[in-house]
Coordinates of C-alpha atoms and ligand atoms in Angstrom, one line a residue:
M1 CA -138.2 -127.5 -119.9
E2 CA -136.3 -123.8 -119.0
S3 CA -132.9 -124.6 -117.3
K4 CA -132.2 -122.3 -115.1
V5 CA -127.8 -121.3 -115.4
A6 CA -126.5 -120.0 -112.1
N7 CA -123.2 -118.4 -112.0
L8 CA -121.0 -120.3 -109.6
S9 CA -117.1 -118.9 -109.2
I10 CA -115.0 -120.4 -107.3
V11 CA -113.1 -118.0 -104.7
S12 CA -110.5 -119.2 -102.9
N13 CA -110.6 -117.9 -98.2
K14 CA -107.7 -115.5 -99.4
S15 CA -110.1 -113.6 -101.5
L16 CA -113.3 -114.1 -99.5
E17 CA -111.2 -112.3 -96.9
A18 CA -110.3 -109.0 -99.2
A19 CA -113.7 -108.9 -100.0
K20 CA -115.0 -108.9 -96.8
A21 CA -112.1 -106.4 -95.7
A22 CA -113.0 -104.1 -99.3
N23 CA -116.4 -104.3 -97.7
L24 CA -115.6 -103.1 -93.8
Q25 CA -114.0 -100.6 -95.8
H26 CA -116.8 -99.4 -97.9
Y27 CA -119.3 -99.5 -94.5
D28 CA -116.5 -97.7 -92.7
I29 CA -116.4 -94.7 -94.6
S30 CA -120.7 -94.5 -95.6
S31 CA -120.9 -94.2 -91.6
A32 CA -117.6 -92.4 -91.6
L33 CA -119.3 -89.9 -94.2
Q34 CA -123.2 -89.7 -92.8
T35 CA -122.3 -87.4 -90.0
S36 CA -122.1 -84.5 -91.9
L37 CA -123.8 -82.2 -94.2
D38 CA -121.0 -80.3 -94.2
F39 CA -118.9 -80.2 -97.8
K40 CA -115.7 -79.3 -96.3
E41 CA -116.3 -81.9 -92.9
I42 CA -117.5 -84.8 -95.5
I43 CA -114.5 -83.6 -98.3
A44 CA -111.8 -84.0 -95.3
I45 CA -113.1 -87.1 -93.9
F46 CA -112.9 -89.1 -97.5
C47 CA -109.5 -87.4 -97.9
E48 CA -108.3 -89.3 -94.8
K49 CA -110.2 -92.0 -95.3
I50 CA -109.3 -92.8 -98.1
Q51 CA -105.2 -92.3 -98.1
P52 CA -104.6 -95.3 -95.9
M53 CA -106.0 -97.0 -99.2
I54 CA -105.2 -95.2 -103.0
T55 CA -102.0 -92.7 -102.0
H56 CA -101.6 -89.4 -102.5
S57 CA -99.6 -86.5 -102.2
G58 CA -102.5 -84.0 -103.6
F59 CA -106.5 -84.0 -103.1
I60 CA -108.7 -81.2 -104.8
Y61 CA -112.1 -80.2 -104.1
T62 CA -113.5 -77.9 -106.5
N63 CA -117.6 -77.1 -106.1
P64 CA -118.2 -73.9 -108.1
L65 CA -121.5 -74.6 -107.8
F66 CA -121.3 -72.8 -103.9
D67 CA -117.4 -71.7 -104.3
L68 CA -116.1 -74.0 -102.6
E69 CA -112.2 -75.4 -102.4
Y70 CA -111.4 -77.8 -100.8
K71 CA -107.2 -78.1 -100.7
K72 CA -104.1 -80.6 -99.2
G73 CA -101.3 -81.4 -99.4
I74 CA -99.3 -81.0 -102.6
E75 CA -100.3 -81.5 -105.8
A76 CA -97.9 -83.4 -108.1
R77 CA -97.2 -85.1 -111.7
H78 CA -99.6 -87.6 -111.7
A79 CA -103.7 -86.8 -111.7
C80 CA -107.1 -89.3 -111.7
L81 CA -109.9 -86.2 -111.8
Y82 CA -113.0 -87.0 -111.3
S83 CA -116.5 -84.9 -112.1
L84 CA -119.3 -85.9 -109.7
T85 CA -122.1 -85.3 -110.5
I86 CA -126.4 -88.0 -109.7
E87 CA -129.5 -87.8 -111.5
D88 CA -128.5 -84.5 -113.2
Q89 CA -127.0 -82.6 -109.8
A90 CA -123.7 -81.2 -110.3
L91 CA -121.8 -82.7 -107.4
G92 CA -117.9 -80.3 -108.2
E93 CA -115.2 -82.5 -109.0
L94 CA -112.2 -84.6 -107.3
K95 CA -108.3 -84.1 -108.2
L96 CA -105.5 -86.7 -106.6
T97 CA -102.1 -86.0 -107.6
R98 CA -98.9 -88.3 -106.8
Q99 CA -95.4 -88.6 -109.1
Q100 CA -96.4 -92.3 -109.7
R101 CA -99.1 -93.8 -111.7
F102 CA -102.2 -94.9 -110.6
N103 CA -102.4 -98.0 -111.4
E104 CA -105.6 -99.9 -112.1
N105 CA -106.4 -101.5 -109.2
E106 CA -106.1 -98.2 -107.4
L107 CA -108.5 -96.2 -109.9
Q108 CA -111.4 -99.1 -109.9
L109 CA -111.0 -99.4 -105.8
L110 CA -111.1 -95.3 -106.1
E111 CA -114.1 -95.3 -108.3
T112 CA -116.2 -97.0 -105.7
L113 CA -115.2 -95.5 -103.1
L114 CA -116.4 -92.7 -104.5
C115 CA -119.5 -94.3 -105.1
C116 CA -120.0 -94.0 -101.1
L117 CA -119.3 -90.1 -101.2
V118 CA -121.7 -89.4 -104.2
Y119 CA -125.0 -89.2 -102.1
P120 CA -124.0 -87.0 -98.5
L121 CA -122.3 -84.9 -101.2
K122 CA -126.3 -84.8 -102.6
N123 CA -127.7 -84.2 -99.3
A124 CA -125.3 -81.4 -98.4
T125 CA -126.1 -80.1 -102.0
L126 CA -129.7 -79.9 -101.0
Y127 CA -128.7 -78.9 -97.4
Q128 CA -126.6 -76.0 -98.3
Q129 CA -130.0 -74.6 -101.6
A130 CA -132.6 -75.1 -98.5
I131 CA -130.5 -72.3 -96.5
N132 CA -128.7 -70.1 -98.9
M133 CA -133.1 -70.0 -99.7
A134 CA -133.6 -69.6 -95.8
H135 CA -131.2 -66.7 -96.2
T136 CA -131.9 -65.4 -99.4
D137 CA -134.1 -61.7 -99.9
P138 CA -135.7 -63.4 -102.7
L139 CA -136.7 -58.7 -104.1
T140 CA -133.0 -58.2 -103.8
K141 CA -131.6 -61.8 -103.7
I142 CA -129.7 -60.7 -101.3
Q143 CA -129.0 -62.0 -97.9
N144 CA -131.7 -61.1 -95.3
R145 CA -132.0 -60.8 -91.3
T146 CA -132.1 -64.4 -90.3
A147 CA -128.1 -64.8 -92.2
F148 CA -127.4 -60.8 -91.0
N149 CA -128.1 -61.7 -87.4
D150 CA -125.2 -65.0 -88.0
S151 CA -123.3 -63.7 -90.5
I152 CA -122.5 -60.6 -86.7
L153 CA -122.3 -62.7 -84.3
R154 CA -119.8 -64.8 -86.3
E155 CA -118.1 -62.0 -87.3
Y156 CA -117.9 -60.6 -83.8
N157 CA -116.6 -63.4 -81.8
L158 CA -113.4 -63.3 -85.2
A159 CA -112.6 -60.3 -84.8
K160 CA -112.7 -60.6 -80.3
R161 CA -110.3 -63.4 -80.8
N162 CA -108.1 -62.8 -83.6
R163 CA -108.4 -58.3 -82.1
Q164 CA -109.3 -56.9 -85.4
H165 CA -111.4 -53.9 -86.2
L166 CA -115.3 -54.1 -87.1
S167 CA -117.6 -52.0 -88.3
L168 CA -120.9 -51.6 -89.5
I169 CA -123.0 -49.2 -92.0
F170 CA -126.6 -48.8 -91.6
I171 CA -128.6 -47.3 -94.7
D172 CA -132.2 -46.4 -95.3
I173 CA -133.6 -44.7 -98.2
D174 CA -134.8 -41.3 -97.9
Y175 CA -138.5 -40.4 -97.9
F176 CA -138.8 -43.9 -100.0
K177 CA -142.8 -44.1 -99.3
S178 CA -143.2 -41.4 -101.2
I179 CA -141.5 -43.5 -104.2
N180 CA -144.5 -45.8 -103.4
D181 CA -147.5 -43.4 -102.8
Q182 CA -146.2 -41.9 -106.4
Y183 CA -145.3 -44.2 -108.4
G184 CA -145.9 -47.6 -107.3
H185 CA -145.4 -49.9 -105.3
E186 CA -143.7 -52.2 -108.0
C187 CA -141.3 -49.5 -108.6
G188 CA -140.3 -49.6 -105.3
D189 CA -139.3 -52.8 -105.6
F190 CA -137.5 -52.1 -108.3
A191 CA -135.7 -49.2 -106.5
L192 CA -135.0 -51.5 -104.0
S193 CA -132.9 -54.3 -106.0
S194 CA -131.7 -51.5 -107.9
V195 CA -130.5 -49.3 -105.2
A196 CA -128.8 -53.0 -103.3
K197 CA -127.3 -53.6 -106.7
W198 CA -125.8 -49.9 -106.1
I199 CA -124.1 -51.0 -102.9
K200 CA -122.6 -53.8 -103.8
A201 CA -121.1 -52.6 -106.4
S202 CA -120.1 -49.6 -104.1
I203 CA -118.3 -52.6 -101.3
R204 CA -115.2 -54.8 -101.9
D205 CA -115.6 -58.6 -102.8
C206 CA -115.2 -59.5 -98.7
D207 CA -117.9 -56.6 -97.4
M208 CA -120.8 -58.4 -96.4
I209 CA -124.8 -56.9 -97.6
F210 CA -128.5 -57.6 -96.1
R211 CA -131.2 -56.5 -96.3
Y212 CA -131.8 -55.9 -92.5
G213 CA -135.5 -54.9 -93.7
G214 CA -138.1 -53.2 -95.6
E215 CA -135.9 -50.4 -97.4
E216 CA -133.0 -50.5 -94.6
F217 CA -129.5 -52.3 -95.3
V218 CA -126.5 -53.0 -93.6
V219 CA -122.9 -53.1 -94.8
L220 CA -120.8 -56.0 -92.5
L221 CA -117.3 -54.3 -92.9
S222 CA -114.3 -56.9 -91.5
D223 CA -111.1 -55.9 -90.0
T224 CA -111.7 -52.2 -91.3
P225 CA -111.3 -49.2 -88.8
L226 CA -114.0 -46.7 -88.0
D227 CA -111.8 -44.6 -90.5
K228 CA -111.8 -46.8 -93.6
A229 CA -115.5 -47.7 -93.0
T230 CA -117.3 -44.7 -93.4
L231 CA -115.1 -43.1 -96.7
I232 CA -117.0 -46.2 -97.7
A233 CA -120.3 -45.2 -96.1
E234 CA -119.4 -42.2 -98.1
R235 CA -118.8 -43.7 -101.6
I236 CA -121.5 -45.7 -100.6
R237 CA -123.9 -42.1 -100.5
Q238 CA -122.4 -41.1 -103.6
T239 CA -123.4 -43.7 -106.2
I240 CA -127.0 -43.6 -104.9
E241 CA -127.7 -40.4 -104.7
K242 CA -125.5 -39.8 -108.2
N243 CA -127.7 -42.6 -109.7
T244 CA -131.1 -42.2 -111.8
L245 CA -133.4 -44.7 -111.7
A246 CA -135.5 -45.4 -115.2
Y247 CA -138.9 -46.9 -114.9
A248 CA -141.4 -46.8 -117.7
M249 CA -141.3 -43.2 -118.8
Q250 CA -140.0 -42.4 -115.5
T251 CA -137.1 -40.6 -114.4
L252 CA -136.7 -41.0 -110.6
Q253 CA -133.3 -39.7 -108.7
L254 CA -133.5 -41.5 -104.4
T255 CA -130.7 -40.5 -101.7
A256 CA -130.3 -41.9 -98.3
S257 CA -129.0 -41.5 -95.5
L258 CA -125.9 -43.4 -93.3
G259 CA -124.4 -44.6 -89.9
V260 CA -121.6 -45.9 -89.0
S261 CA -120.0 -47.4 -86.2
T262 CA -117.1 -49.5 -84.9
L263 CA -115.9 -52.6 -82.4
L264 CA -115.0 -50.4 -78.8
G265 CA -113.5 -52.7 -75.9
N266 CA -116.8 -54.1 -74.0
D267 CA -119.5 -53.3 -76.7
T268 CA -122.4 -56.6 -77.6
V269 CA -123.0 -57.1 -80.6
Q270 CA -126.3 -55.4 -79.6
N271 CA -124.3 -51.7 -78.9
L272 CA -122.7 -52.6 -82.0
I273 CA -125.7 -52.9 -83.9
N274 CA -127.7 -49.9 -82.1
R275 CA -125.1 -47.4 -82.6
A276 CA -124.7 -47.4 -86.1
D277 CA -129.1 -47.1 -86.2
N278 CA -129.1 -43.9 -83.5
A279 CA -126.2 -42.5 -86.1
M280 CA -128.1 -43.7 -88.8
Y281 CA -131.5 -42.3 -87.1
Q282 CA -128.9 -38.4 -86.6
A283 CA -128.6 -38.8 -90.5
K284 CA -131.8 -38.1 -90.9
Q285 CA -132.3 -35.9 -88.2
Q286 CA -129.6 -33.4 -89.9
G287 CA -131.4 -33.8 -93.1
R288 CA -131.3 -37.0 -94.5
N289 CA -128.5 -37.5 -97.5
R290 CA -125.6 -37.7 -95.3
V291 CA -123.5 -40.2 -93.6
Q292 CA -123.1 -39.9 -89.5
I293 CA -120.6 -41.7 -87.3
S294 CA -121.9 -42.9 -84.1
E295 CA -120.3 -41.0 -81.1
Ligands
GH3_1 P1 -137.3 -41.6 -94.2 O1 -136.5 -40.7 -94.8 O2 -137.6 -41.2 -92.5 O3 -136.6 -43.4 -93.9 O4 -138.7 -41.9 -94.9 P2 -139.1 -43.1 -95.6 O5 -140.7 -43.0 -96.2 O6 -138.0 -44.1 -96.9 O7 -139.6 -44.0 -94.0 P3 -140.8 -45.0 -93.7 O8 -140.7 -45.6 -92.6 O9 -141.6 -44.2 -93.7 O10 -141.9 -45.7 -95.5 C1 -140.9 -46.5 -95.4 C2 -141.5 -47.4 -97.1 O11 -140.9 -48.1 -96.9 C3 -143.3 -48.0 -96.3 C4 -142.9 -49.1 -97.2 O12 -144.2 -49.3 -97.4 C5 -141.9 -49.8 -98.3 N1 -142.0 -50.4 -98.0 C6 -141.4 -52.1 -96.9 N2 -140.0 -53.2 -97.8 C7 -140.8 -52.5 -98.9 C8 -141.1 -53.6 -100.1 O13 -140.4 -54.4 -99.9 N3 -141.4 -53.4 -101.0 C9 -141.1 -51.8 -101.5 N4 -142.6 -50.8 -102.3 N5 -141.9 -50.8 -100.4 C10 -140.8 -51.2 -98.9
MG2 MG1 -136.6 -47.1 -92.8
MG3 MG1 -136.7 -44.4 -95.0

């Protein structure tokens, strides 16, 4: 007959109380972390909750997948660094620093607390990936109209609050229908993704480019006055004009018409958009391959 051996350990009331307290802390952290799907919020909650348990002076979280960096406090001599992953999904790196060494108990505690962090981070990753997909144009890989609607509203509110400039460039490829008609739709698609790349190469890292629709693009320039926006538009126009598209055995040239507007005192978001769009149509009427500034 098989004998069953139960593993029993004798614990004092004191250690039971400690275990209970630790469970409550874990429960409290887990519940708090589940209140958000935003990386920065999740990390800020974790940072705040662990501070009383594992004293540290510097807290750094980085996630290269989403170009994220969260820094709090000041970096110090001793550090513990964790690369967070779950089911082959990279979730970023977390580093705690302070002047004194972290002891074994603290590291053990931190490791159990990190278990509360990984699933919320995984959920944030899935959520962010879904948002990115919904905001990306599959052909050109730049942001789409939905992303533009969100971004312009955010930048408009920021510009109003901080009394900053905000400018917009509408770009429409000239006679694009004839590219499809002459060389086929596939060549048209290739031209669209090439133009997106050329525009991206002509703007600064802080400027935002979107595919507004069909063969129309829009560039959103925060903290940029009209004269600077006009120079950028002219640079985009020249880049498109001077590049040659090589498709199969053919080479073809493209041009675009551009309209520029800047935020005025009592503008709504729609006014700002309409003025750039109207200016672009004026550029078409005046012969295409030119930049028109809105009135
Ligand atoms: P204009 O100089 O007045 O802007 O003339 P246009 O030919 O560029 O403008 P029009 O609006 O007449 O034609 C736009 C064309 O863009 C028609 C449409 O088939 C094409 N188009 C829109 N989206 C796509 C796309 O995703 N791929 C391809 N290949 N063509 C597209
Ligand atoms: Mg068009
Ligand atoms: Mg066009």
